[in-house]
PDB file of C-alpha atoms in Angstrom:
ATOM      1  CA  UNK A1130      11.724 -11.127   5.196  1.00  0.00           C
ATOM      2  CA  UNK A1131      15.570 -11.858   6.041  1.00  0.00           C
ATOM      3  CA  UNK A1132      15.972 -13.725   9.228  1.00  0.00           C
ATOM      4  CA  UNK A1133      12.587 -15.015   9.579  1.00  0.00           C
ATOM      5  CA  UNK A1134      12.347 -18.662   9.488  1.00  0.00           C
ATOM      6  CA  UNK A1135       8.772 -18.697   8.707  1.00  0.00           C
ATOM      7  CA  UNK A1136       8.634 -16.235   5.661  1.00  0.00           C
ATOM      8  CA  UNK A1137       8.032 -18.583   2.904  1.00  0.00           C
ATOM      9  CA  UNK A1138       5.087 -20.343   4.652  1.00  0.00           C
ATOM     10  CA  UNK A1139       3.498 -17.178   5.681  1.00  0.00           C
ATOM     11  CA  UNK A1140       3.767 -15.788   2.208  1.00  0.00           C
ATOM     12  CA  UNK A1141       2.065 -19.230   0.900  1.00  0.00           C
ATOM     13  CA  UNK A1142      -0.547 -18.764   3.586  1.00  0.00           C
ATOM     14  CA  UNK A1143      -1.105 -15.149   2.604  1.00  0.00           C
ATOM     15  CA  UNK A1144      -1.423 -16.066  -0.915  1.00  0.00           C
ATOM     16  CA  UNK A1145      -3.624 -19.018  -0.255  1.00  0.00           C
ATOM     17  CA  UNK A1146      -6.055 -17.086   1.695  1.00  0.00           C
ATOM     18  CA  UNK A1147      -6.484 -14.374  -0.684  1.00  0.00           C
ATOM     19  CA  UNK A1148      -6.985 -16.472  -3.561  1.00  0.00           C
ATOM     20  CA  UNK A1149      -9.724 -18.314  -1.691  1.00  0.00           C
ATOM     21  CA  UNK A1150     -11.352 -14.958  -1.035  1.00  0.00           C
ATOM     22  CA  UNK A1151     -10.617 -12.749  -3.867  1.00  0.00           C
ATOM     23  CA  UNK A1152     -10.292 -14.938  -7.158  1.00  0.00           C
ATOM     24  CA  UNK A1153     -12.992 -17.095  -8.555  1.00  0.00           C
ATOM     25  CA  UNK A1154     -13.048 -20.630  -9.440  1.00  0.00           C
ATOM     26  CA  UNK A1155     -12.060 -19.478 -13.202  1.00  0.00           C
ATOM     27  CA  UNK A1156      -9.077 -17.411 -11.715  1.00  0.00           C
ATOM     28  CA  UNK A1157     -10.614 -13.951 -12.258  1.00  0.00           C
ATOM     29  CA  UNK A1158     -10.559 -11.356  -9.581  1.00  0.00           C
ATOM     30  CA  UNK A1159     -13.569 -10.774  -7.477  1.00  0.00           C
ATOM     31  CA  UNK A1160     -14.112  -7.382  -6.278  1.00  0.00           C
ATOM     32  CA  UNK A1161     -17.014  -5.837  -3.878  1.00  0.00           C
ATOM     33  CA  UNK A1162     -18.759  -2.674  -4.933  1.00  0.00           C
ATOM     34  CA  UNK A1163     -16.584   0.069  -3.560  1.00  0.00           C
ATOM     35  CA  UNK A1164     -19.067   2.619  -2.412  1.00  0.00           C
ATOM     36  CA  UNK A1165     -18.348   4.425   0.803  1.00  0.00           C
ATOM     37  CA  UNK A1166     -18.272   1.173   2.868  1.00  0.00           C
ATOM     38  CA  UNK A1167     -14.823  -0.462   3.675  1.00  0.00           C
ATOM     39  CA  UNK A1168     -14.757  -4.245   2.686  1.00  0.00           C
ATOM     40  CA  UNK A1169     -12.264  -6.312   4.324  1.00  0.00           C
ATOM     41  CA  UNK A1170     -10.585  -9.888   4.399  1.00  0.00           C
ATOM     42  CA  UNK A1171      -8.842 -10.625   7.939  1.00  0.00           C
ATOM     43  CA  UNK A1172      -6.612 -13.835   8.167  1.00  0.00           C
ATOM     44  CA  UNK A1173      -4.496 -14.775  10.965  1.00  0.00           C
ATOM     45  CA  UNK A1174      -0.871 -15.484   9.970  1.00  0.00           C
ATOM     46  CA  UNK A1175       1.651 -16.842  12.397  1.00  0.00           C
ATOM     47  CA  UNK A1176       0.024 -14.891  15.176  1.00  0.00           C
ATOM     48  CA  UNK A1177      -0.099 -11.585  13.082  1.00  0.00           C
ATOM     49  CA  UNK A1178      -3.643 -10.530  11.735  1.00  0.00           C
ATOM     50  CA  UNK A1179      -3.363  -9.624   8.104  1.00  0.00           C
ATOM     51  CA  UNK A1180      -6.363  -7.272   6.641  1.00  0.00           C
ATOM     52  CA  UNK A1181      -6.818  -6.471   3.235  1.00  0.00           C
ATOM     53  CA  UNK A1182      -9.295  -3.648   3.053  1.00  0.00           C
ATOM     54  CA  UNK A1183     -11.146  -2.983  -0.082  1.00  0.00           C
ATOM     55  CA  UNK A1184     -12.485   0.759  -0.392  1.00  0.00           C
ATOM     56  CA  UNK A1185     -11.427   4.288  -0.080  1.00  0.00           C
ATOM     57  CA  UNK A1186      -7.972   4.813   1.572  1.00  0.00           C
ATOM     58  CA  UNK A1187      -8.989   8.071   2.938  1.00  0.00           C
ATOM     59  CA  UNK A1188     -11.544   6.358   5.386  1.00  0.00           C
ATOM     60  CA  UNK A1189      -8.959   4.357   6.676  1.00  0.00           C
ATOM     61  CA  UNK A1190      -7.204   4.918  10.159  1.00  0.00           C
ATOM     62  CA  UNK A1191      -4.107   3.427  10.651  1.00  0.00           C
ATOM     63  CA  UNK A1192      -0.751   4.320  12.208  1.00  0.00           C
ATOM     64  CA  UNK A1193       1.041   5.064   8.421  1.00  0.00           C
ATOM     65  CA  UNK A1194      -0.646   5.771   4.959  1.00  0.00           C
ATOM     66  CA  UNK A1195       1.251   4.944   1.928  1.00  0.00           C
ATOM     67  CA  UNK A1196       0.823   7.512  -0.857  1.00  0.00           C
ATOM     68  CA  UNK A1197       1.516   6.393  -4.316  1.00  0.00           C
ATOM     69  CA  UNK A1198       2.750   9.040  -6.490  1.00  0.00           C
ATOM     70  CA  UNK A1199       5.225   9.885  -9.526  1.00  0.00           C
ATOM     71  CA  UNK A1200       6.627  12.909  -7.486  1.00  0.00           C
ATOM     72  CA  UNK A1201       5.779  15.276 -10.386  1.00  0.00           C
ATOM     73  CA  UNK A1202       1.828  15.357 -10.936  1.00  0.00           C
ATOM     74  CA  UNK A1203      -0.230  15.778  -7.676  1.00  0.00           C
ATOM     75  CA  UNK A1204      -3.355  17.233  -9.092  1.00  0.00           C
ATOM     76  CA  UNK A1205      -4.366  14.329 -11.076  1.00  0.00           C
ATOM     77  CA  UNK A1206      -7.583  12.179  -9.927  1.00  0.00           C
ATOM     78  CA  UNK A1207      -6.738   9.312  -7.797  1.00  0.00           C
ATOM     79  CA  UNK A1208      -5.402   8.211  -4.419  1.00  0.00           C
ATOM     80  CA  UNK A1209      -2.269  10.741  -4.402  1.00  0.00           C
ATOM     81  CA  UNK A1210      -4.661  13.850  -4.931  1.00  0.00           C
ATOM     82  CA  UNK A1211      -7.232  12.475  -2.439  1.00  0.00           C
ATOM     83  CA  UNK A1212      -4.154  11.701   0.289  1.00  0.00           C
ATOM     84  CA  UNK A1213      -2.755  15.377  -0.382  1.00  0.00           C
ATOM     85  CA  UNK A1214      -5.959  17.002  -0.252  1.00  0.00           C
ATOM     86  CA  UNK A1215      -6.689  15.585   3.296  1.00  0.00           C
ATOM     87  CA  UNK A1216      -2.993  15.883   4.539  1.00  0.00           C
ATOM     88  CA  UNK A1217      -3.134  19.590   3.361  1.00  0.00           C
ATOM     89  CA  UNK A1218      -0.730  22.211   1.155  1.00  0.00           C
ATOM     90  CA  UNK A1219       2.413  21.835   3.510  1.00  0.00           C
ATOM     91  CA  UNK A1220       2.582  18.378   2.968  1.00  0.00           C
ATOM     92  CA  UNK A1221       2.290  18.712  -0.627  1.00  0.00           C
ATOM     93  CA  UNK A1222       4.891  21.539  -0.776  1.00  0.00           C
ATOM     94  CA  UNK A1223       7.204  19.142   1.009  1.00  0.00           C
ATOM     95  CA  UNK A1224       6.495  16.446  -1.697  1.00  0.00           C
ATOM     96  CA  UNK A1225       6.922  18.723  -4.389  1.00  0.00           C
ATOM     97  CA  UNK A1226      10.489  19.928  -3.115  1.00  0.00           C
ATOM     98  CA  UNK A1227      11.613  16.236  -2.461  1.00  0.00           C
ATOM     99  CA  UNK A1228      14.423  14.607  -4.667  1.00  0.00           C
ATOM    100  CA  UNK A1229      13.766  11.089  -4.180  1.00  0.00           C
ATOM    101  CA  UNK A1230      15.805   8.122  -5.760  1.00  0.00           C
ATOM    102  CA  UNK A1231      14.274   5.159  -7.672  1.00  0.00           C
ATOM    103  CA  UNK A1232      12.932   2.494  -5.266  1.00  0.00           C
ATOM    104  CA  UNK A1233      12.927   4.833  -2.265  1.00  0.00           C
ATOM    105  CA  UNK A1234      10.531   6.280   0.479  1.00  0.00           C
ATOM    106  CA  UNK A1235       9.966   9.731   1.102  1.00  0.00           C
ATOM    107  CA  UNK A1236       8.417  10.136   4.685  1.00  0.00           C
ATOM    108  CA  UNK A1237       6.343  13.387   5.807  1.00  0.00           C
ATOM    109  CA  UNK A1238       4.425  14.145   8.906  1.00  0.00           C
ATOM    110  CA  UNK A1239       0.619  13.264   8.515  1.00  0.00           C
ATOM    111  CA  UNK A1240      -0.580  17.035   8.064  1.00  0.00           C
ATOM    112  CA  UNK A1241      -4.278  16.763   8.415  1.00  0.00           C
ATOM    113  CA  UNK A1242      -4.235  13.079   8.005  1.00  0.00           C
ATOM    114  CA  UNK A1243      -5.512  11.129  11.069  1.00  0.00           C
ATOM    115  CA  UNK A1244      -2.012   8.930  11.115  1.00  0.00           C
ATOM    116  CA  UNK A1245       1.305   9.214  12.131  1.00  0.00           C
ATOM    117  CA  UNK A1246       3.137   9.470   8.867  1.00  0.00           C
ATOM    118  CA  UNK A1247       2.800   9.186   5.227  1.00  0.00           C
ATOM    119  CA  UNK A1248       5.105   7.195   3.233  1.00  0.00           C
ATOM    120  CA  UNK A1249       5.189   8.352  -0.263  1.00  0.00           C
ATOM    121  CA  UNK A1250       6.532   6.125  -3.074  1.00  0.00           C
ATOM    122  CA  UNK A1251       6.546   5.614  -6.572  1.00  0.00           C
ATOM    123  CA  UNK A1252       6.450   2.060  -7.975  1.00  0.00           C
ATOM    124  CA  UNK A1253       7.700   2.991 -11.471  1.00  0.00           C
ATOM    125  CA  UNK A1254       5.084   0.534 -12.665  1.00  0.00           C
ATOM    126  CA  UNK A1255       7.956  -2.152 -12.291  1.00  0.00           C
ATOM    127  CA  UNK A1256       7.189  -5.312 -10.234  1.00  0.00           C
ATOM    128  CA  UNK A1257      10.484  -5.499  -8.758  1.00  0.00           C
ATOM    129  CA  UNK A1258      10.497  -1.870  -7.295  1.00  0.00           C
ATOM    130  CA  UNK A1259       7.145  -2.611  -5.932  1.00  0.00           C
ATOM    131  CA  UNK A1260       8.290  -5.650  -4.103  1.00  0.00           C
ATOM    132  CA  UNK A1261      11.233  -3.845  -2.866  1.00  0.00           C
ATOM    133  CA  UNK A1262       9.126  -0.865  -1.649  1.00  0.00           C
ATOM    134  CA  UNK A1263       6.663  -3.068   0.004  1.00  0.00           C
ATOM    135  CA  UNK A1264       9.414  -4.860   2.135  1.00  0.00           C
ATOM    136  CA  UNK A1265      10.700  -1.487   2.886  1.00  0.00           C
ATOM    137  CA  UNK A1266       7.407   0.132   4.201  1.00  0.00           C
ATOM    138  CA  UNK A1267       6.967  -3.227   6.226  1.00  0.00           C
ATOM    139  CA  UNK A1268      10.577  -2.462   7.581  1.00  0.00           C
ATOM    140  CA  UNK A1269      10.067   1.128   8.306  1.00  0.00           C
ATOM    141  CA  UNK A1270       6.744   0.378  10.022  1.00  0.00           C
ATOM    142  CA  UNK A1271       8.335  -2.323  12.177  1.00  0.00           C
ATOM    143  CA  UNK A1272      11.139  -0.064  13.103  1.00  0.00           C
ATOM    144  CA  UNK A1273       8.948   2.848  13.887  1.00  0.00           C
ATOM    145  CA  UNK A1274       6.343   0.618  16.025  1.00  0.00           C
ATOM    146  CA  UNK A1275       3.435   1.117  13.809  1.00  0.00           C
ATOM    147  CA  UNK A1276       0.864  -1.341  14.574  1.00  0.00           C
ATOM    148  CA  UNK A1277      -0.922  -0.775  10.982  1.00  0.00           C
ATOM    149  CA  UNK A1278      -0.396   0.468   7.575  1.00  0.00           C
ATOM    150  CA  UNK A1279      -2.541   1.275   4.672  1.00  0.00           C
ATOM    151  CA  UNK A1280      -0.977   0.223   1.241  1.00  0.00           C
ATOM    152  CA  UNK A1281      -2.950   0.967  -1.678  1.00  0.00           C
ATOM    153  CA  UNK A1282      -2.724  -1.408  -4.766  1.00  0.00           C
ATOM    154  CA  UNK A1283       0.759   0.247  -6.072  1.00  0.00           C
ATOM    155  CA  UNK A1284       0.529   1.026  -9.790  1.00  0.00           C
ATOM    156  CA  UNK A1285      -2.794  -0.598 -10.140  1.00  0.00           C
ATOM    157  CA  UNK A1286      -4.847   2.259 -11.234  1.00  0.00           C
ATOM    158  CA  UNK A1287      -4.418   4.913 -14.149  1.00  0.00           C
ATOM    159  CA  UNK A1288      -2.551   3.163 -16.720  1.00  0.00           C
ATOM    160  CA  UNK A1289      -0.597   1.110 -13.932  1.00  0.00           C
ATOM    161  CA  UNK A1290       0.531  -2.479 -14.512  1.00  0.00           C
ATOM    162  CA  UNK A1291      -0.802  -4.712 -17.139  1.00  0.00           C
ATOM    163  CA  UNK A1292      -1.653  -7.470 -14.548  1.00  0.00           C
ATOM    164  CA  UNK A1293      -2.965  -7.727 -11.232  1.00  0.00           C
ATOM    165  CA  UNK A1294      -0.466  -8.052  -8.667  1.00  0.00           C
ATOM    166  CA  UNK A1295      -1.066  -8.583  -4.983  1.00  0.00           C
ATOM    167  CA  UNK A1296       2.306  -6.851  -3.016  1.00  0.00           C
ATOM    168  CA  UNK A1297       3.846  -9.200  -0.614  1.00  0.00           C
ATOM    169  CA  UNK A1298       6.815  -8.033   1.701  1.00  0.00           C
ATOM    170  CA  UNK A1299       8.064 -11.629   1.760  1.00  0.00           C
TER     171      UNK A1299
END
């Protein structure tokens, strides 16, 4: 983050902690069974508690939820459909009417989702766009005084990126 003297150190700490917990000794990703239970990895980083949750984002209770979408197809299976089903038809209508520029965040009220806001983003299957969006999400959460945010693995599902990429706001 700009103006943060410890950004690089924090980034390295998070990457090291995640690698130790989600990658085996051959460099292959380890994932728990994603049932109705949420699996989480919690790590302290410079006085901030970072929590990686493996599971269904619909079961999360956070101040902000990030919805990954292409802003066109809302009824395909996946995270977007699940979030919009829970948020309700008014939120889906707002999303359909939105004109969102590349790499921008479109924010809506939560509708029926138990959070304070939903941030809709399109990662465009582009790591640079995704990194920029994650940074914007963190800044927006800081400005909104949100204490928690649920960010799904952006572009990791249905024909997403060809590689596993752990987003970092740093």
